[in-house]
Amino acid sequence: MLPELGQFALVLALLLATLQGVLPLLGAWRGSPAMMAVARPAAIGQALFVALAFGLLAYAFLHFDFSVAYVADNSNLALPWYYRFAAVWGAHEGSMLLWMLILNLWTLALAIFGTRLPEVFHARVLGVLGLLSVGFLLFILLTSNPFTRLLPPPLDGADLNPVLQDPGMTFHPPVLYMGYVGFSVAFAFSIAALLGGGLDKQWVRWARPWTNVAWGFLTLGIVAGSWWAYAELGWGGWWFWDPVENASFMPWLVGTALIHSQAITEKRGSLPAWTVLLSIFAFSLSLLGTFLVRSGVLTSVHSFAADPKRGVFILIYLCIVIGGSLLLYALRAPKVAGGKPFAPLSRETLLLIVNLLLTSAAAMVLLGTLFPLIGDAFGWGRISVGPPYFGSLFILLMAPAILLLPLGPFARWGRAEGRLLVRIGLQAAVSAVVLAGVLFAARMSGVPSWRAILGGLSSLYVIYGVLAFARKRWREAPRGRRYPAEMLGMLVAHFGVGIFLAGVLLTTALSVEHDIRMAPGQTETIGAYGFRFEGVTHTTGPNWKADQGAVQVLKNGHPLTVLHPQKRTYERGQVQTESAVEAGPMRDLYVALGEPLDNGAWAMRIYVKPFVRWLWGGGILMMIGGFIAAADRRFRLRREAQANASALHADRDPQPEGAQA
Amino acid sequence: MNPKRKRRLIVALLVIAAATVAISLTVFALQQNMNYLYSPTEIDAGKAPPHHQFRLGGVVKEHSVVRDGQSLKVQFVVTDRFHDMPVVYTGILPDLFREGQSVIVTGHMDDGHFVGTEVLAKHDETYMPKEVADAIRKAQAAGRADPKHMTHPKGGS
């Protein structure tokens, strides 16, 4: 009975979504306040019904209702309750429902907090989000119904994919979806602006915190996914240029470009058409990402079996959303285009260059990710694109962006001083060289690799630029107005980039990875660390049995810790490697069991990975920066103050360089 | 030329130059890193590049996995039930690696056998190249699992 209620709730949500998608847009067109007024209650009702459906699915999981096919496929009696709850989004149907719920939550937030927006604009935004909901709910109900019954119900269910049975996995998809779906707000704002025929600086200011928050969540989601792959896939890698990782990375790249171009448009009124286009791309890539991962079009660790019906629906949905919005853009962009001109050397130009680099990187990743599909379609054979393609092109594209990063805040809006920028750049470069020289001389013996040198230099270069700008503000700005939230967020995020660079390049350069055969009692030495294999014992968990190794770690001959890597066998026979990590700020010691060999010996991975935590730390700093910037009071203008403020703001803008990020 | 036009021309030229560089680099990088997938039958037919890296797809033949007693070197045979290809690999095999399951090995040919640098394994049929999956299905339909007796010449495309 309850699962049917869930399905019924989804149908009702679909009806409300249709109302929300059609009436307010009609009302905005015909100038009917009554029709526009439908938007809010419809959005709230829709959110309630989807939340009800989600709750009922979770209830079915928690109460072992194996008469629901989706529950029977993804959980069993032995699965602990927290993984049964996480199993709600452990496969295709449920993750689509989660996506839907998160779209509803963003819409709900807009419906509630958006009342300060002009009525017509608010109605259009909610209408666009309603139309997105209609498509998604139809997709769930027609092709991916999580409430489909399985009769007669089995006595016990199958199992949740063991790679998903990990604490990191319980929150990775929701956080990632918060980011993906969050870009729908900027998208809806852009479409509403195009429908209205004009792009107001005001809406950009209003869209900025939403985009920053979405971007922050997406950053966290990617960091969590990377960390999870490191700990859970058992080969110590943190990024593989796997199609699924690329799927989340493309919206991130475009989203990063978007938060910067929104800053230009909001502060200077320049490049409005570009901002609108990026909003469309960011959300389109999020949609593409969701579907690439879950549809099984591309084979990867995350994909589930492909269903042609789903594929066709997805393709139609993508065509309507992306094609429709681009068509609207083509028709309306001439009205939006223009904006304030700026000098060839100005903060606008620097930001625009970085924007182009970021979007080029996204296009490059898109090409590499879809190339196997293209090759297949044209009959070129079964092709895969190797990680070096992504790695080398990405470094090539991002290197100039990193070079420009410290200069951006020093460049004036409108027209910048070339001399000042060159001076800052040189100072940063020289300081980086000197500091890196000192650090390497103190820490290393022998000549470090070019990657390590590059990592140290680029990281110090960026960090110097950030600190120099912070110092400049400290000296020149009046007390209390030195670091508005928006600028503080920028500084924290850019500092995060520096930390991230150090992490990535130093880890890549300095990691020592030994894949070896270890007999009990054998010791493997890497640098100052010794790893003594003490043998393997058996252990059990709620729904798995495992071989558990014991590895005594020694530092300069003194015991440091004992690591317990596991090789788990779940009830349905799936095998899963659980690595054991002794984490530290300067290095991780990473041990994973490979496979049993003869005489109690095991194939083992014994890695020392210096600075690997820094790359996730850098990502988390970027996220925090995004959240801090979103909290800026400037974005929360009162309705009556708005009209005046926007007029005033335009005049007030050419202020001392970098007053606002 | 007035200054405005001149500036536009410069911008246009810069954009074209940047696009040309970007496109040629991308094409070059793609060419360097494209890995084609071949089945043992296709390799037998001489389709695979003799020196360049490619991917070998098929099923790990039953009872073919032999480990070295001292190192992580392992030898096994990848088959599409029409032709076999011996593989040498040094390293840790993935959790899902099993005899009778499909694998994809990246590597290159060396003196009649395949030297693997990376092994991917999955339960999932989607990881199996379609040609290989088709070939195996045909072989199973014929009810003759022993590939020695399979003389069917057509295995791949």
mmCIF file of N, CA, C and O in Angstrom, chain A residues 296-300 306 368 370-386, chain B residues 33-39 42 47-49 53-58 103-106 124-134 137 156-157:
data_model
loop_
_atom_site.group_PDB
_atom_site.id
_atom_site.type_symbol
_atom_site.label_atom_id
_atom_site.label_comp_id
_atom_site.label_asym_id
_atom_site.label_seq_id
_atom_site.Cartn_x
_atom_site.Cartn_y
_atom_site.Cartn_z
ATOM 1 N N GLY A 296 24.384 4.546 -18.059
ATOM 2 C CA GLY A 296 25.169 3.424 -18.566
ATOM 3 C C GLY A 296 25.568 3.599 -20.010
ATOM 4 O O GLY A 296 25.984 2.653 -20.667
ATOM 5 N N VAL A 297 25.450 4.824 -20.533
ATOM 6 C CA VAL A 297 25.899 5.064 -21.899
ATOM 7 C C VAL A 297 27.401 4.845 -21.975
ATOM 8 O O VAL A 297 27.929 4.274 -22.914
ATOM 9 N N LEU A 298 28.091 5.321 -20.958
ATOM 10 C CA LEU A 298 29.532 5.130 -20.898
ATOM 11 C C LEU A 298 29.830 4.105 -19.817
ATOM 12 O O LEU A 298 29.267 4.167 -18.734
ATOM 13 N N THR A 299 30.712 3.199 -20.116
ATOM 14 C CA THR A 299 31.031 2.198 -19.113
ATOM 15 C C THR A 299 32.027 2.765 -18.127
ATOM 16 O O THR A 299 33.011 3.360 -18.498
ATOM 17 N N SER A 300 31.723 2.596 -16.874
ATOM 18 C CA SER A 300 32.644 3.032 -15.835
ATOM 19 C C SER A 300 32.210 2.394 -14.540
ATOM 20 O O SER A 300 31.210 1.685 -14.500
ATOM 21 N N ALA A 306 22.327 -0.503 -19.055
ATOM 22 C CA ALA A 306 21.647 0.455 -19.911
ATOM 23 C C ALA A 306 20.262 -0.057 -20.290
ATOM 24 O O ALA A 306 20.043 -1.240 -20.481
ATOM 25 N N GLY A 368 37.014 14.436 -24.963
ATOM 26 C CA GLY A 368 37.666 13.181 -24.587
ATOM 27 C C GLY A 368 36.692 12.177 -23.999
ATOM 28 O O GLY A 368 36.807 10.974 -24.223
ATOM 29 N N LEU A 370 33.350 12.007 -24.548
ATOM 30 C CA LEU A 370 32.362 11.506 -25.511
ATOM 31 C C LEU A 370 33.012 10.842 -26.723
ATOM 32 O O LEU A 370 32.318 10.235 -27.532
ATOM 33 N N PHE A 371 34.334 10.972 -26.845
ATOM 34 C CA PHE A 371 34.990 10.463 -28.047
ATOM 35 C C PHE A 371 34.720 8.978 -28.300
ATOM 36 O O PHE A 371 34.488 8.590 -29.451
ATOM 37 N N PRO A 372 34.726 8.137 -27.248
ATOM 38 C CA PRO A 372 34.398 6.726 -27.505
ATOM 39 C C PRO A 372 33.018 6.560 -28.154
ATOM 40 O O PRO A 372 32.844 5.719 -29.036
ATOM 41 N N LEU A 373 32.050 7.391 -27.726
ATOM 42 C CA LEU A 373 30.708 7.319 -28.324
ATOM 43 C C LEU A 373 30.750 7.762 -29.781
ATOM 44 O O LEU A 373 30.126 7.159 -30.657
ATOM 45 N N ILE A 374 31.497 8.858 -30.024
ATOM 46 C CA ILE A 374 31.605 9.371 -31.391
ATOM 47 C C ILE A 374 32.259 8.315 -32.281
ATOM 48 O O ILE A 374 31.775 8.000 -33.369
ATOM 49 N N GLY A 375 33.363 7.751 -31.774
ATOM 50 C CA GLY A 375 34.074 6.733 -32.537
ATOM 51 C C GLY A 375 33.184 5.547 -32.856
ATOM 52 O O GLY A 375 33.198 5.004 -33.965
ATOM 53 N N ASP A 376 32.386 5.171 -31.869
ATOM 54 C CA ASP A 376 31.475 4.045 -32.053
ATOM 55 C C ASP A 376 30.436 4.367 -33.120
ATOM 56 O O ASP A 376 30.145 3.551 -33.991
ATOM 57 N N ALA A 377 29.898 5.580 -33.043
ATOM 58 C CA ALA A 377 28.845 5.969 -33.985
ATOM 59 C C ALA A 377 29.367 6.013 -35.421
ATOM 60 O O ALA A 377 28.649 5.661 -36.357
ATOM 61 N N PHE A 378 30.624 6.426 -35.575
ATOM 62 C CA PHE A 378 31.169 6.535 -36.918
ATOM 63 C C PHE A 378 31.877 5.257 -37.373
ATOM 64 O O PHE A 378 32.487 5.238 -38.439
ATOM 65 N N GLY A 379 31.839 4.229 -36.528
ATOM 66 C CA GLY A 379 32.431 2.962 -36.918
ATOM 67 C C GLY A 379 33.947 2.978 -37.002
ATOM 68 O O GLY A 379 34.553 2.299 -37.822
ATOM 69 N N TRP A 380 34.571 3.777 -36.131
ATOM 70 C CA TRP A 380 36.035 3.798 -36.116
ATOM 71 C C TRP A 380 36.601 2.704 -35.216
ATOM 72 O O TRP A 380 37.795 2.662 -34.968
ATOM 73 N N GLY A 381 35.728 1.899 -34.650
ATOM 74 C CA GLY A 381 36.200 0.872 -33.734
ATOM 75 C C GLY A 381 35.944 1.298 -32.309
ATOM 76 O O GLY A 381 35.447 2.379 -32.037
ATOM 77 N N ARG A 382 36.278 0.385 -31.411
ATOM 78 C CA ARG A 382 36.072 0.671 -29.994
ATOM 79 C C ARG A 382 37.278 1.393 -29.444
ATOM 80 O O ARG A 382 38.345 0.828 -29.318
ATOM 81 N N ILE A 383 37.084 2.657 -29.143
ATOM 82 C CA ILE A 383 38.211 3.497 -28.761
ATOM 83 C C ILE A 383 38.054 3.920 -27.313
ATOM 84 O O ILE A 383 36.941 4.167 -26.843
ATOM 85 N N SER A 384 39.148 3.991 -26.609
ATOM 86 C CA SER A 384 39.117 4.691 -25.327
ATOM 87 C C SER A 384 40.204 5.756 -25.375
ATOM 88 O O SER A 384 41.182 5.612 -26.088
ATOM 89 N N VAL A 385 39.982 6.812 -24.625
ATOM 90 C CA VAL A 385 40.957 7.893 -24.609
ATOM 91 C C VAL A 385 41.731 7.804 -23.306
ATOM 92 O O VAL A 385 41.143 7.810 -22.237
ATOM 93 N N GLY A 386 43.037 7.688 -23.424
ATOM 94 C CA GLY A 386 43.870 7.482 -22.240
ATOM 95 C C GLY A 386 43.989 8.724 -21.388
ATOM 96 O O GLY A 386 43.889 9.849 -21.886
ATOM 97 N N ASN B 33 46.779 9.306 -27.607
ATOM 98 C CA ASN B 33 46.211 8.579 -26.470
ATOM 99 C C ASN B 33 44.978 7.753 -26.797
ATOM 100 O O ASN B 33 44.285 7.304 -25.909
ATOM 101 N N MET B 34 44.701 7.611 -28.083
ATOM 102 C CA MET B 34 43.563 6.783 -28.454
ATOM 103 C C MET B 34 43.970 5.321 -28.383
ATOM 104 O O MET B 34 44.957 4.927 -28.974
ATOM 105 N N ASN B 35 43.217 4.554 -27.615
ATOM 106 C CA ASN B 35 43.503 3.127 -27.545
ATOM 107 C C ASN B 35 42.363 2.361 -28.192
ATOM 108 O O ASN B 35 41.240 2.408 -27.708
ATOM 109 N N TYR B 36 42.663 1.650 -29.260
ATOM 110 C CA TYR B 36 41.644 0.821 -29.888
ATOM 111 C C TYR B 36 41.540 -0.495 -29.142
ATOM 112 O O TYR B 36 42.474 -0.935 -28.487
ATOM 113 N N LEU B 37 40.384 -1.102 -29.274
ATOM 114 C CA LEU B 37 40.176 -2.378 -28.610
ATOM 115 C C LEU B 37 40.086 -3.490 -29.648
ATOM 116 O O LEU B 37 39.351 -3.350 -30.634
ATOM 117 N N TYR B 38 40.859 -4.544 -29.456
ATOM 118 C CA TYR B 38 40.837 -5.664 -30.401
ATOM 119 C C TYR B 38 40.609 -6.969 -29.656
ATOM 120 O O TYR B 38 41.010 -7.133 -28.503
ATOM 121 N N SER B 39 39.981 -7.909 -30.332
ATOM 122 C CA SER B 39 39.820 -9.249 -29.787
ATOM 123 C C SER B 39 40.974 -10.107 -30.300
ATOM 124 O O SER B 39 41.626 -9.757 -31.281
ATOM 125 N N GLU B 42 40.845 -10.635 -33.957
ATOM 126 C CA GLU B 42 41.271 -9.508 -34.785
ATOM 127 C C GLU B 42 42.790 -9.392 -34.802
ATOM 128 O O GLU B 42 43.389 -9.042 -35.818
ATOM 129 N N LYS B 47 44.987 -7.167 -37.480
ATOM 130 C CA LYS B 47 44.398 -5.825 -37.438
ATOM 131 C C LYS B 47 45.062 -4.918 -36.413
ATOM 132 O O LYS B 47 45.025 -3.699 -36.544
ATOM 133 N N ALA B 48 45.623 -5.522 -35.366
ATOM 134 C CA ALA B 48 46.174 -4.694 -34.294
ATOM 135 C C ALA B 48 47.531 -4.127 -34.693
ATOM 136 O O ALA B 48 48.265 -4.744 -35.450
ATOM 137 N N PRO B 49 47.838 -2.927 -34.202
ATOM 138 C CA PRO B 49 49.141 -2.338 -34.534
ATOM 139 C C PRO B 49 50.257 -3.148 -33.877
ATOM 140 O O PRO B 49 50.139 -3.535 -32.721
ATOM 141 N N GLN B 53 50.468 0.954 -28.559
ATOM 142 C CA GLN B 53 49.645 0.460 -27.465
ATOM 143 C C GLN B 53 48.191 0.280 -27.912
ATOM 144 O O GLN B 53 47.662 1.077 -28.662
ATOM 145 N N PHE B 54 47.553 -0.797 -27.464
ATOM 146 C CA PHE B 54 46.122 -0.944 -27.697
ATOM 147 C C PHE B 54 45.519 -1.745 -26.546
ATOM 148 O O PHE B 54 46.219 -2.087 -25.590
ATOM 149 N N ARG B 55 44.214 -2.004 -26.614
ATOM 150 C CA ARG B 55 43.550 -2.763 -25.564
ATOM 151 C C ARG B 55 43.094 -4.105 -26.115
ATOM 152 O O ARG B 55 42.599 -4.195 -27.233
ATOM 153 N N LEU B 56 43.290 -5.115 -25.317
ATOM 154 C CA LEU B 56 42.895 -6.470 -25.695
ATOM 155 C C LEU B 56 41.671 -6.838 -24.865
ATOM 156 O O LEU B 56 41.684 -6.712 -23.646
ATOM 157 N N GLY B 57 40.614 -7.271 -25.540
ATOM 158 C CA GLY B 57 39.400 -7.614 -24.814
ATOM 159 C C GLY B 57 39.019 -9.064 -25.026
ATOM 160 O O GLY B 57 39.190 -9.595 -26.125
ATOM 161 N N GLY B 58 38.493 -9.681 -23.987
ATOM 162 C CA GLY B 58 38.044 -11.058 -24.116
ATOM 163 C C GLY B 58 37.780 -11.657 -22.754
ATOM 164 O O GLY B 58 37.552 -10.934 -21.780
ATOM 165 N N VAL B 103 37.738 -9.451 -19.382
ATOM 166 C CA VAL B 103 38.756 -8.472 -18.981
ATOM 167 C C VAL B 103 39.089 -7.588 -20.172
ATOM 168 O O VAL B 103 38.835 -7.942 -21.325
ATOM 169 N N ILE B 104 39.659 -6.456 -19.854
ATOM 170 C CA ILE B 104 40.293 -5.623 -20.873
ATOM 171 C C ILE B 104 41.702 -5.320 -20.387
ATOM 172 O O ILE B 104 41.892 -4.846 -19.266
ATOM 173 N N VAL B 105 42.677 -5.663 -21.210
ATOM 174 C CA VAL B 105 44.071 -5.444 -20.840
ATOM 175 C C VAL B 105 44.658 -4.396 -21.769
ATOM 176 O O VAL B 105 44.544 -4.513 -22.990
ATOM 177 N N THR B 106 45.258 -3.372 -21.198
ATOM 178 C CA THR B 106 45.961 -2.375 -22.014
ATOM 179 C C THR B 106 47.433 -2.764 -22.088
ATOM 180 O O THR B 106 48.009 -3.172 -21.077
ATOM 181 N N ASP B 124 30.295 -7.115 -15.466
ATOM 182 C CA ASP B 124 29.331 -6.553 -16.381
ATOM 183 C C ASP B 124 29.660 -6.872 -17.830
ATOM 184 O O ASP B 124 30.793 -6.748 -18.253
ATOM 185 N N GLU B 125 28.643 -7.250 -18.575
ATOM 186 C CA GLU B 125 28.877 -7.547 -19.987
ATOM 187 C C GLU B 125 29.218 -6.286 -20.761
ATOM 188 O O GLU B 125 29.814 -6.366 -21.825
ATOM 189 N N THR B 126 28.836 -5.132 -20.240
ATOM 190 C CA THR B 126 29.084 -3.905 -21.001
ATOM 191 C C THR B 126 30.566 -3.631 -21.147
ATOM 192 O O THR B 126 30.968 -2.847 -21.974
ATOM 193 N N TYR B 127 31.378 -4.239 -20.279
ATOM 194 C CA TYR B 127 32.807 -4.021 -20.410
ATOM 195 C C TYR B 127 33.395 -4.871 -21.526
ATOM 196 O O TYR B 127 34.532 -4.694 -21.896
ATOM 197 N N MET B 128 32.602 -5.817 -22.004
ATOM 198 C CA MET B 128 33.109 -6.700 -23.042
ATOM 199 C C MET B 128 32.846 -6.048 -24.396
ATOM 200 O O MET B 128 31.765 -5.532 -24.638
ATOM 201 N N PRO B 129 33.847 -6.049 -25.254
ATOM 202 C CA PRO B 129 33.582 -5.508 -26.586
ATOM 203 C C PRO B 129 32.462 -6.304 -27.241
ATOM 204 O O PRO B 129 32.351 -7.508 -27.046
ATOM 205 N N LYS B 130 31.648 -5.601 -27.999
ATOM 206 C CA LYS B 130 30.466 -6.228 -28.560
ATOM 207 C C LYS B 130 30.840 -7.415 -29.446
ATOM 208 O O LYS B 130 30.211 -8.461 -29.393
ATOM 209 N N GLU B 131 31.912 -7.218 -30.223
ATOM 210 C CA GLU B 131 32.343 -8.302 -31.106
ATOM 211 C C GLU B 131 32.681 -9.554 -30.308
ATOM 212 O O GLU B 131 32.315 -10.664 -30.673
ATOM 213 N N VAL B 132 33.398 -9.340 -29.188
ATOM 214 C CA VAL B 132 33.803 -10.480 -28.368
ATOM 215 C C VAL B 132 32.573 -11.132 -27.766
ATOM 216 O O VAL B 132 32.427 -12.362 -27.790
ATOM 217 N N ALA B 133 31.670 -10.298 -27.249
ATOM 218 C CA ALA B 133 30.457 -10.840 -26.647
ATOM 219 C C ALA B 133 29.675 -11.650 -27.671
ATOM 220 O O ALA B 133 29.200 -12.755 -27.373
ATOM 221 N N ASP B 134 29.571 -11.115 -28.874
ATOM 222 C CA ASP B 134 28.856 -11.837 -29.925
ATOM 223 C C ASP B 134 29.538 -13.160 -30.244
ATOM 224 O O ASP B 134 28.888 -14.203 -30.357
ATOM 225 N N ARG B 137 28.960 -15.637 -27.549
ATOM 226 C CA ARG B 137 27.583 -16.133 -27.568
ATOM 227 C C ARG B 137 27.412 -17.187 -28.661
ATOM 228 O O ARG B 137 26.783 -18.204 -28.457
ATOM 229 N N GLY B 156 35.457 -11.883 -35.356
ATOM 230 C CA GLY B 156 35.252 -10.451 -35.136
ATOM 231 C C GLY B 156 34.481 -9.856 -36.282
ATOM 232 O O GLY B 156 33.745 -10.537 -36.979
ATOM 233 N N SER B 157 34.636 -8.610 -36.460
ATOM 234 C CA SER B 157 33.915 -7.948 -37.531
ATOM 235 C C SER B 157 34.806 -7.847 -38.747
ATOM 236 O O SER B 157 36.009 -7.828 -38.630
#
